[in-house]
Amino acid sequence: MPEKIFIFDSTLRDGEQTPGARLNSGEKLKIAKQLARLNVDVIEAGFPISSPGEFKAVRSIAREVKGPVIAALARTLPEDIDAVWEAVKDAERPRIHTFLGSSRIHMEHKLRKDPETLLSMATEAVKYAKRYTADVEYSLEDATRSDLDYMCRVIEAVINAGATVINIPDTVGYAVPEQFGELIRKVMEKVPNIHRATLSVHCHNDLGLAVANSLAAVENGARQVECNINGIGERAGNAALEEIAVALLIRQDYYQAFRTDIDLREIYKTSRLVSSLTGIPIPVNKAVIGVNAFAHSSGIHQDGILKHKSTYEIINAELIGGIAAQMVLTARSGRHAVRHELQEMGFNLPDSEFEEFFHNFLELADKKKEVFREDLEALMADRLAYAAPTYTLEYLQTVSGTGSIPSAVVKLSKGEETFVQSDFGAGPIDAAYNAIDKITGLHLRLENYNLRGVTEGRKALGEVSVKLEFQGRSYVGRGTSTDVIEASVRAYLNGVNKILLTAANGNGFAPDKAAGQP
Ligand code: KIV
Ligand code: ZN
């Protein structure tokens, strides 16, 4: 019987430390509920002491999300641990996760305390946390640059103090697989009471080795892996959850001693949801969930795939709840083919809505020779996001070029009314955003802007996601077009409409209909 590898998801804590990835409480809750559907074992919901908003977000996850253990992070300070407990105590299964540096670099330059003082701080913190709950995790920050004997002493002491999970983080992504595997094996051999705890690893991706290091650790005794959806996280990110879960399954021949309980069919949806709410795009070549992960482009590969899929494909897209091999649609594809593709993607539109969609499809197919499922998906996301628009883009003209002052004219409609404004800016997009601000009267801060091509070629559809800050809250807007300036304006308007919907909903959260589709 294969042994279970526990999946500890830190998307909402370490993942949210990705620059520009701030999530509001409603967004965090939405992701946490999806992580529960993905069947992760532990959700690290946040770092409650860091702000009142973070505290509230963790508490609402603890109260509302059933299934996984709900953990939150604390330094070894009593006030941090108190805050974690207050935030997670209503969870079905709460966990307190506390940490302290163990490397000489951290001890001397950051903590400025000697090893023995730090060792006793660690044990005191675990004992303090233990007064609240049986489930206490202790992390030795910067473990991979720490002295092994000191680390083993700390581990033995914190287990004696009551820690039930011991985490070995590669905080700076310094480890390489063989050496990291050996480190885990040595910890298993040298710490006499290690069998009383679960050994965990937490790998960062600074050298692109986070997944490889995590798998090497599993082979050598780690039974919990900490990882994030889409591999997001501090700096170069953390080990990607989807890569670890899929690797353990696809290479069952090699990893036959191990299994996870992850529901792989939820991976695609979870990945898209995290990307859309954080505003961090998924690289096209990202393993397992990138757009190109199932696309075959060379003639030799296409020929092989048509003869037998196994020639060039080791992962079936359906395994992760994604979309199977692509059918290329053109302006000559009839309603039947387009409807079939939509149904394959999980969209069943009533006739009247389908006609409208088909009209959008023909407009796109006129501009672009070939239309792929990703194009349809982007059109669909656009439709859903605009299902109840407050402002609609009617007209856009921008002027830019070397030696000219960028300007824009924007016409928007809202119900029966229309509004026209023009403005200047640092570039045509900035000018258009300024014109929109004049119309809406909202003063927004652009926190994050991302542009990606969702399909290939010069006529590819561009998808823009923006993160807008308004009165202390963040809103993600998305828009698509073959014209990137228009996509940028659509994304901005989508964000503006969400803000207005939020206000109309009496300050509740605007329904993010585009998120997580299909
Ligand atoms: O990278 C790290 O060391 C961490 C710990 C707090 C677990 O994120
Ligand atoms: Zn980390």
Coordinates of C-alpha atoms and ligand atoms in Angstrom, one line a residue:
M1 CA 0.0 0.0 0.0
P2 CA 1.6 3.3 -1.0
E3 CA 2.2 5.8 1.8
K4 CA 0.3 9.0 1.8
I5 CA 2.2 12.3 1.1
F6 CA 0.4 15.1 2.9
I7 CA -0.1 18.2 0.7
F8 CA 0.3 21.5 2.6
D9 CA -0.8 24.4 0.5
S10 CA 0.7 27.8 1.2
T11 CA -0.8 29.7 -1.7
L12 CA -2.6 32.0 0.6
R13 CA 0.4 32.7 2.8
D14 CA 3.8 32.3 1.0
G15 CA 2.0 32.5 -2.4
E16 CA 0.5 35.8 -1.4
Q17 CA 4.0 37.1 -0.7
T18 CA 4.5 37.2 -4.5
P19 CA 5.1 40.9 -5.4
G20 CA 1.7 42.4 -6.5
A21 CA -0.4 39.4 -5.5
R22 CA -2.4 40.9 -2.6
L23 CA -5.8 39.2 -2.2
N24 CA -8.7 40.6 -0.3
S25 CA -10.6 38.5 2.2
G26 CA -13.3 37.4 -0.2
E27 CA -10.8 36.3 -2.8
K28 CA -8.8 34.4 -0.2
L29 CA -12.0 32.6 1.0
K30 CA -12.9 31.7 -2.6
I31 CA -9.5 30.2 -3.2
A32 CA -9.5 28.4 0.1
K33 CA -12.9 26.8 -0.8
Q34 CA -11.4 25.7 -4.1
L35 CA -8.3 24.3 -2.4
A36 CA -10.7 22.2 -0.2
R37 CA -12.3 20.8 -3.4
L38 CA -8.8 20.0 -4.7
N39 CA -8.6 18.0 -1.4
V40 CA -5.3 19.5 -0.1
D41 CA -4.6 18.2 3.4
V42 CA -3.6 21.6 5.0
I43 CA -4.4 25.1 4.0
E44 CA -2.0 27.7 5.4
A45 CA -4.4 30.6 5.4
G46 CA -2.1 33.5 6.3
F47 CA 0.0 35.3 8.9
P48 CA -2.7 36.8 11.2
I49 CA -0.5 39.2 13.2
S50 CA 0.5 41.0 10.0
S51 CA -2.7 43.1 9.7
P52 CA -6.3 43.2 10.9
G53 CA -7.5 42.4 7.4
E54 CA -5.2 39.3 7.3
F55 CA -6.5 38.2 10.7
K56 CA -10.1 38.5 9.5
A57 CA -9.4 36.6 6.3
V58 CA -7.8 33.7 8.2
R59 CA -10.7 33.6 10.6
S60 CA -13.3 33.5 7.9
I61 CA -11.4 30.6 6.2
A62 CA -11.2 28.8 9.5
R63 CA -14.9 29.2 10.1
E64 CA -16.2 28.4 6.6
V65 CA -13.8 25.9 5.0
K66 CA -14.4 22.3 5.9
G67 CA -12.1 19.4 5.3
P68 CA -8.5 20.4 5.4
V69 CA -6.5 21.4 8.4
I70 CA -6.4 25.2 8.6
A71 CA -3.0 26.5 9.6
A72 CA -1.6 30.0 10.1
L73 CA 1.9 31.3 10.7
A74 CA 3.4 32.9 13.8
R75 CA 6.9 34.0 14.8
T76 CA 7.9 32.5 18.1
L77 CA 6.4 35.5 19.9
P78 CA 3.5 34.9 22.3
E79 CA 1.4 37.7 20.6
D80 CA 1.9 36.1 17.2
I81 CA 0.8 32.7 18.6
D82 CA -2.2 34.2 20.3
A83 CA -3.2 35.9 17.1
V84 CA -3.0 32.6 15.2
W85 CA -5.0 30.8 17.7
E86 CA -7.7 33.5 17.8
A87 CA -7.9 33.3 14.0
V88 CA -7.9 29.5 13.5
K89 CA -9.6 28.2 16.7
D90 CA -13.0 27.8 15.0
A91 CA -11.6 25.5 12.3
E92 CA -12.6 21.8 12.3
R93 CA -8.9 21.0 12.7
P94 CA -6.7 24.0 13.6
R95 CA -2.9 24.1 13.4
I96 CA -0.4 26.6 14.8
H97 CA 2.7 26.9 12.6
T98 CA 5.7 28.7 14.2
F99 CA 9.2 29.3 12.9
L100 CA 12.6 30.6 13.8
G101 CA 15.9 30.9 11.8
S102 CA 18.5 28.2 12.4
S103 CA 21.3 29.2 10.1
R104 CA 24.4 31.1 11.3
I105 CA 23.5 33.9 8.8
H106 CA 20.0 34.3 10.2
M107 CA 21.2 34.0 13.8
E108 CA 24.0 36.5 13.5
H109 CA 22.6 39.1 11.1
K110 CA 18.8 38.9 11.4
L111 CA 18.0 37.6 14.9
R112 CA 21.2 38.7 16.6
K113 CA 21.0 36.1 19.2
D114 CA 23.1 33.1 20.1
P115 CA 22.1 29.5 19.2
E116 CA 21.3 28.5 22.7
T117 CA 19.0 31.4 23.3
L118 CA 17.2 30.7 20.0
L119 CA 16.9 27.0 20.9
S120 CA 15.1 27.9 24.1
M121 CA 12.9 30.4 22.3
A122 CA 11.9 27.7 19.9
T123 CA 10.9 25.2 22.6
E124 CA 9.1 27.9 24.6
A125 CA 7.1 28.9 21.5
V126 CA 6.1 25.3 20.9
K127 CA 5.1 24.8 24.5
Y128 CA 3.1 28.0 24.4
A129 CA 1.3 26.9 21.2
K130 CA 0.7 23.5 22.7
R131 CA -1.5 25.1 25.4
Y132 CA -4.0 25.9 22.6
T133 CA -3.9 22.9 20.3
A134 CA -2.3 19.5 19.8
D135 CA -1.4 20.2 16.2
V136 CA 1.8 22.4 16.2
E137 CA 4.2 22.7 13.3
Y138 CA 7.7 24.0 13.8
S139 CA 9.9 25.3 10.9
L140 CA 13.6 25.8 11.0
E141 CA 14.0 28.8 8.7
D142 CA 16.9 28.6 6.3
A143 CA 17.5 25.0 7.3
T144 CA 19.5 24.2 4.1
R145 CA 22.2 26.7 5.2
S146 CA 22.2 25.5 8.8
D147 CA 24.6 23.3 10.8
L148 CA 23.2 19.8 10.7
D149 CA 24.1 19.0 14.4
Y150 CA 22.5 22.2 15.6
M151 CA 19.4 21.6 13.5
C152 CA 19.1 18.0 14.9
R153 CA 19.3 19.4 18.5
V154 CA 16.6 21.9 17.8
I155 CA 14.4 19.3 16.2
E156 CA 14.8 16.9 19.1
A157 CA 14.0 19.6 21.6
V158 CA 10.9 21.0 19.8
I159 CA 9.5 17.5 19.4
N160 CA 10.0 16.9 23.1
A161 CA 8.2 20.2 23.6
G162 CA 5.2 18.9 21.6
A163 CA 5.8 19.7 17.9
T164 CA 3.9 17.2 15.7
V165 CA 5.2 18.4 12.3
I166 CA 8.8 19.4 11.7
N167 CA 9.4 21.5 8.6
I168 CA 12.7 21.8 6.8
P169 CA 12.5 24.9 4.6
D170 CA 14.9 25.6 1.8
T171 CA 14.1 29.3 2.4
V172 CA 16.4 30.7 -0.2
G173 CA 16.2 28.0 -2.8
Y174 CA 19.8 27.0 -2.3
A175 CA 19.5 23.2 -2.2
V176 CA 20.1 20.7 -5.0
P177 CA 18.2 17.4 -5.1
E178 CA 20.8 14.8 -4.1
Q179 CA 22.2 16.9 -1.3
F180 CA 18.7 17.9 0.0
G181 CA 17.6 14.2 -0.1
E182 CA 20.7 13.3 1.9
L183 CA 19.9 16.1 4.4
I184 CA 16.4 14.7 5.0
R185 CA 17.8 11.2 5.3
K186 CA 20.4 12.4 7.9
V187 CA 17.6 14.1 9.9
M188 CA 15.6 10.9 9.9
E189 CA 18.7 9.0 11.1
K190 CA 20.1 11.4 13.6
V191 CA 17.1 12.7 15.5
P192 CA 16.1 10.0 18.0
N193 CA 12.5 11.0 18.5
I194 CA 11.8 11.9 14.8
H195 CA 9.2 9.1 14.5
R196 CA 7.0 11.1 16.9
A197 CA 6.5 13.8 14.2
T198 CA 5.8 14.2 10.5
L199 CA 8.8 15.5 8.6
S200 CA 7.9 18.2 6.1
V201 CA 9.7 20.2 3.4
H202 CA 9.2 23.7 2.0
C203 CA 11.2 24.4 -1.1
H204 CA 11.8 27.8 -2.8
N205 CA 12.6 27.9 -6.5
D206 CA 15.5 30.3 -6.8
L207 CA 17.5 27.7 -8.8
G208 CA 14.5 26.2 -10.5
L209 CA 14.8 23.1 -8.3
A210 CA 12.0 23.4 -5.9
V211 CA 9.9 20.5 -7.2
A212 CA 12.9 18.3 -7.8
N213 CA 14.1 19.0 -4.2
S214 CA 10.7 18.2 -2.8
L215 CA 10.5 14.9 -4.6
A216 CA 14.0 14.0 -3.4
A217 CA 12.9 14.7 0.1
V218 CA 9.9 12.5 -0.2
E219 CA 12.2 9.6 -1.3
N220 CA 14.2 10.1 1.8
G221 CA 11.6 10.3 4.5
A222 CA 9.5 13.6 4.1
R223 CA 5.8 12.9 4.4
Q224 CA 4.5 16.4 4.1
V225 CA 5.3 18.7 1.1
E226 CA 4.6 22.4 1.3
C227 CA 3.8 23.9 -2.1
N228 CA 1.7 26.5 -3.9
I229 CA -0.7 26.6 -6.8
N230 CA 1.1 27.7 -10.0
G231 CA 4.4 27.8 -8.0
I232 CA 3.8 31.4 -6.9
G233 CA 5.6 32.6 -3.9
E234 CA 8.3 34.8 -2.5
R235 CA 10.9 35.8 -5.2
A236 CA 11.1 32.9 -7.7
G237 CA 8.2 31.2 -6.0
N238 CA 7.7 27.9 -4.2
A239 CA 7.4 24.3 -5.4
A240 CA 4.3 24.0 -7.7
L241 CA 1.6 21.9 -6.1
E242 CA 0.3 20.7 -9.5
E243 CA 3.7 19.5 -10.6
I244 CA 4.4 17.5 -7.5
A245 CA 0.9 15.9 -7.5
V246 CA 1.0 15.0 -11.2
A247 CA 4.6 13.8 -11.1
L248 CA 3.8 11.4 -8.2
L249 CA 1.0 10.0 -10.3
I250 CA 2.4 9.9 -13.8
R251 CA 5.6 8.4 -12.6
Q252 CA 3.9 5.9 -10.3
D253 CA 6.2 3.3 -11.7
Y254 CA 9.1 5.1 -10.0
Y255 CA 7.2 6.6 -7.0
Q256 CA 5.2 3.5 -6.3
A257 CA 5.7 3.7 -2.6
F258 CA 3.8 7.1 -2.5
R259 CA 0.4 8.7 -3.2
T260 CA -1.4 11.9 -2.5
D261 CA -5.2 12.5 -2.0
I262 CA -5.3 15.4 -4.4
D263 CA -8.3 15.4 -6.7
L264 CA -6.3 16.1 -9.9
R265 CA -9.4 16.9 -11.9
E266 CA -9.6 20.2 -9.9
I267 CA -6.1 21.3 -10.8
Y268 CA -7.0 23.3 -14.0
K269 CA -9.8 25.1 -12.3
T270 CA -7.8 25.9 -9.2
S271 CA -4.8 27.1 -11.2
R272 CA -7.0 29.5 -13.4
L273 CA -8.8 30.8 -10.3
V274 CA -5.5 31.6 -8.5
S275 CA -4.1 33.3 -11.6
S276 CA -7.2 35.4 -12.2
L277 CA -7.6 36.6 -8.6
T278 CA -3.9 37.3 -8.0
G279 CA -3.5 38.8 -11.5
I280 CA -0.3 36.7 -12.0
P281 CA -0.5 35.0 -15.4
I282 CA 0.4 31.4 -16.0
P283 CA 3.5 31.2 -18.2
V284 CA 2.5 29.5 -21.5
N285 CA 5.2 26.9 -21.1
K286 CA 4.4 26.2 -17.4
A287 CA 4.6 22.4 -16.7
V288 CA 1.2 20.7 -16.3
I289 CA -1.0 23.8 -16.6
G290 CA 0.6 26.1 -19.2
V291 CA -1.4 26.7 -22.5
N292 CA 1.4 25.0 -24.4
A293 CA 1.6 22.0 -22.1
F294 CA -0.8 20.0 -24.4
A295 CA -0.2 21.8 -27.7
H296 CA 1.8 20.1 -30.4
S297 CA 3.3 22.2 -33.0
S298 CA 6.0 20.5 -35.1
G299 CA 4.7 18.4 -38.1
I300 CA 6.5 15.3 -36.9
H301 CA 4.9 15.6 -33.4
Q302 CA 1.4 16.2 -34.9
D303 CA 1.8 13.2 -37.1
G304 CA 2.9 11.1 -34.2
I305 CA 0.0 12.3 -31.9
L306 CA -2.6 11.6 -34.6
K307 CA -1.2 8.0 -34.9
H308 CA -1.0 7.5 -31.2
K309 CA -1.2 10.0 -28.4
S310 CA 1.4 8.3 -26.3
T311 CA 4.1 9.2 -28.9
Y312 CA 4.5 12.7 -27.6
E313 CA 2.1 13.1 -24.6
I314 CA 2.7 11.8 -21.1
I315 CA -0.1 13.7 -19.4
N316 CA -3.7 13.7 -20.6
A317 CA -5.2 17.1 -20.2
E318 CA -8.5 15.6 -18.9
L319 CA -6.6 14.1 -16.0
I320 CA -6.2 17.6 -14.6
G321 CA -9.6 18.8 -15.6
G322 CA -8.2 20.7 -18.5
I323 CA -9.2 20.8 -22.1
A324 CA -8.3 18.0 -24.5
A325 CA -6.6 18.3 -27.9
Q326 CA -7.5 21.4 -29.8
M327 CA -9.9 21.8 -32.7
V328 CA -9.0 24.8 -34.8
L329 CA -12.0 26.9 -35.8
T330 CA -12.2 29.4 -38.6
A331 CA -14.8 32.0 -39.8
R332 CA -16.2 29.1 -42.0
S333 CA -16.8 26.9 -39.0
G334 CA -20.6 26.7 -38.5
R335 CA -22.7 27.1 -35.4
H336 CA -22.6 23.3 -34.9
A337 CA -18.8 23.2 -34.6
V338 CA -18.6 26.2 -32.3
R339 CA -21.4 24.9 -30.1
H340 CA -19.7 21.5 -29.9
E341 CA -16.4 23.1 -28.8
L342 CA -18.2 25.2 -26.2
Q343 CA -20.0 22.1 -24.9
E344 CA -16.7 20.2 -24.7
M345 CA -15.4 23.1 -22.6
G346 CA -18.4 22.8 -20.3
F347 CA -20.5 25.8 -21.5
N348 CA -24.1 25.1 -22.5
L349 CA -25.5 28.4 -23.6
P350 CA -29.2 28.9 -24.3
D351 CA -30.0 29.7 -28.0
S352 CA -30.3 33.4 -27.6
E353 CA -27.0 33.7 -25.7
F354 CA -25.3 31.4 -28.1
E355 CA -26.3 33.6 -31.1
E356 CA -24.7 36.6 -29.4
F357 CA -21.6 34.5 -28.6
F358 CA -21.5 33.2 -32.2
H359 CA -21.5 36.8 -33.4
N360 CA -18.5 37.6 -31.2
F361 CA -16.8 34.5 -32.5
L362 CA -17.3 35.6 -36.1
E363 CA -15.9 39.0 -35.4
L364 CA -12.8 37.4 -33.9
A365 CA -12.5 34.8 -36.6
D366 CA -12.5 37.7 -39.2
K367 CA -9.6 39.3 -37.5
K368 CA -7.7 36.1 -36.7
K369 CA -7.4 33.2 -39.2
E370 CA -7.5 30.4 -36.6
V371 CA -9.5 30.4 -33.4
F372 CA -8.4 28.0 -30.6
R373 CA -10.2 26.9 -27.5
E374 CA -8.1 29.3 -25.5
D375 CA -9.6 32.1 -27.7
L376 CA -13.1 30.8 -27.0
E377 CA -12.3 30.6 -23.3
A378 CA -11.1 34.2 -23.3
L379 CA -14.2 35.3 -25.1
M380 CA -16.3 33.5 -22.6
A381 CA -14.5 35.0 -19.7
D382 CA -15.0 38.4 -21.2
R383 CA -18.8 37.7 -21.6
L384 CA -19.1 36.5 -18.0
A385 CA -17.2 39.4 -16.7
Y386 CA -19.5 41.7 -18.6
A387 CA -22.7 39.9 -17.8
A388 CA -23.9 42.8 -15.7
P389 CA -21.8 45.8 -16.9
T390 CA -22.1 49.2 -15.5
Y391 CA -20.0 50.8 -18.1
T392 CA -19.6 49.5 -21.7
L393 CA -16.9 50.5 -24.1
E394 CA -18.4 52.0 -27.2
Y395 CA -15.5 53.7 -28.8
L396 CA -11.8 54.1 -28.3
Q397 CA -9.2 56.1 -30.2
T398 CA -5.6 56.5 -29.1
V399 CA -2.7 58.5 -30.5
S400 CA 0.9 57.7 -29.7
G401 CA 4.3 57.6 -31.4
T402 CA 7.8 59.0 -31.2
G403 CA 7.6 62.7 -30.6
S404 CA 3.9 62.9 -30.1
I405 CA 2.0 63.3 -26.8
P406 CA 0.0 60.2 -26.1
S407 CA -3.7 60.9 -26.0
A408 CA -7.0 59.0 -26.0
V409 CA -10.7 59.6 -26.7
V410 CA -13.0 57.2 -24.9
K411 CA -16.8 56.8 -25.3
L412 CA -18.6 54.7 -22.7
S413 CA -22.3 53.9 -22.3
K414 CA -24.1 53.2 -19.0
G415 CA -27.8 52.3 -19.5
E416 CA -29.3 54.9 -21.8
E417 CA -26.5 57.5 -21.2
T418 CA -23.3 57.9 -23.1
F419 CA -20.1 59.7 -22.0
V420 CA -17.2 60.9 -24.1
Q421 CA -13.9 62.1 -22.6
S422 CA -10.3 62.7 -23.8
D423 CA -7.1 62.9 -21.9
F424 CA -3.3 62.7 -22.2
G425 CA -1.0 60.3 -20.4
A426 CA 2.4 58.7 -20.2
G427 CA 1.3 56.3 -23.0
P428 CA -1.9 55.5 -24.9
I429 CA -3.1 53.1 -22.1
D430 CA -2.4 55.6 -19.4
A431 CA -4.2 58.3 -21.5
A432 CA -7.3 56.0 -21.9
Y433 CA -7.3 55.2 -18.2
N434 CA -7.2 58.9 -17.4
A435 CA -10.1 59.6 -19.7
I436 CA -12.1 56.7 -18.0
D437 CA -11.3 58.1 -14.6
K438 CA -12.7 61.5 -15.7
I439 CA -16.0 59.7 -16.7
T440 CA -16.4 57.5 -13.7
G441 CA -15.1 60.1 -11.2
L442 CA -13.2 57.2 -9.4
H443 CA -9.6 57.7 -8.4
L444 CA -8.0 54.3 -8.8
R445 CA -4.4 53.1 -8.2
L446 CA -3.1 50.6 -10.7
E447 CA -1.3 48.1 -8.5
N448 CA -0.5 45.6 -11.2
Y449 CA -0.7 45.2 -14.9
N450 CA -0.2 42.0 -16.9
L451 CA -0.4 41.3 -20.6
R452 CA -0.2 37.9 -22.2
G453 CA -0.9 36.5 -25.5
V454 CA -3.5 33.7 -25.0
T455 CA -2.9 32.2 -28.5
E456 CA 0.0 32.2 -30.9
G457 CA 0.9 34.3 -33.9
R458 CA 0.8 38.0 -34.8
K459 CA -3.0 38.1 -34.7
A460 CA -3.1 36.4 -31.3
L461 CA -5.7 37.4 -28.7
G462 CA -4.1 39.5 -25.9
E463 CA -5.4 39.1 -22.4
V464 CA -4.8 41.9 -19.9
S465 CA -5.3 41.6 -16.2
V466 CA -5.1 44.6 -14.0
K467 CA -5.2 45.0 -10.2
L468 CA -6.9 48.2 -9.1
E469 CA -6.8 49.6 -5.6
F470 CA -9.8 51.6 -4.4
Q471 CA -10.4 52.7 -0.9
G472 CA -8.0 50.1 0.5
R473 CA -9.3 47.2 -1.4
S474 CA -8.0 45.4 -4.5
Y475 CA -10.1 44.5 -7.6
V476 CA -8.9 42.4 -10.5
G477 CA -10.2 43.3 -14.0
R478 CA -9.6 41.2 -17.1
G479 CA -10.1 42.0 -20.8
T480 CA -9.3 40.5 -24.1
S481 CA -8.9 41.7 -27.6
T482 CA -6.5 41.3 -30.6
D483 CA -5.7 44.9 -29.9
V484 CA -3.7 45.2 -26.7
I485 CA -4.7 48.8 -26.0
E486 CA -8.4 47.8 -26.3
A487 CA -7.7 44.7 -24.1
S488 CA -6.1 47.0 -21.5
V489 CA -9.1 49.4 -21.5
R490 CA -11.5 46.5 -21.3
A491 CA -9.6 45.1 -18.3
Y492 CA -9.7 48.5 -16.6
L493 CA -13.4 48.9 -17.2
N494 CA -14.0 45.4 -15.9
G495 CA -12.2 46.4 -12.7
V496 CA -14.2 49.6 -12.5
N497 CA -17.5 47.7 -13.0
K498 CA -16.6 45.4 -10.2
I499 CA -15.9 48.3 -7.9
L500 CA -19.3 49.8 -8.8
L501 CA -21.1 46.4 -8.3
T502 CA -19.4 46.1 -4.9
A503 CA -20.7 49.5 -3.9
A504 CA -24.2 48.6 -5.3
N505 CA -24.1 45.3 -3.3
G506 CA -23.8 47.4 -0.1
N507 CA -20.1 46.9 0.3
G508 CA -20.2 43.1 -0.1
F509 CA -17.9 41.5 -2.6
A510 CA -18.7 41.9 -6.3
P511 CA -19.4 38.5 -7.8
D512 CA -16.3 37.6 -9.8
K513 CA -18.0 35.7 -12.5
A514 CA -15.0 35.5 -14.7
A515 CA -13.0 33.7 -12.2
G516 CA -12.3 30.0 -12.3
Q517 CA -14.0 29.5 -15.6
P518 CA -14.8 27.0 -17.0
Ligands
KIV1 O1 10.6 29.9 3.4 C1 10.4 29.7 4.6 O2 11.4 29.5 5.3 C2 9.1 29.9 5.1 C3 8.9 29.5 6.5 C4 8.1 30.5 7.3 C5 8.2 28.2 6.6 O3 8.2 30.4 4.4
ZN2 ZN 8.7 30.1 2.3

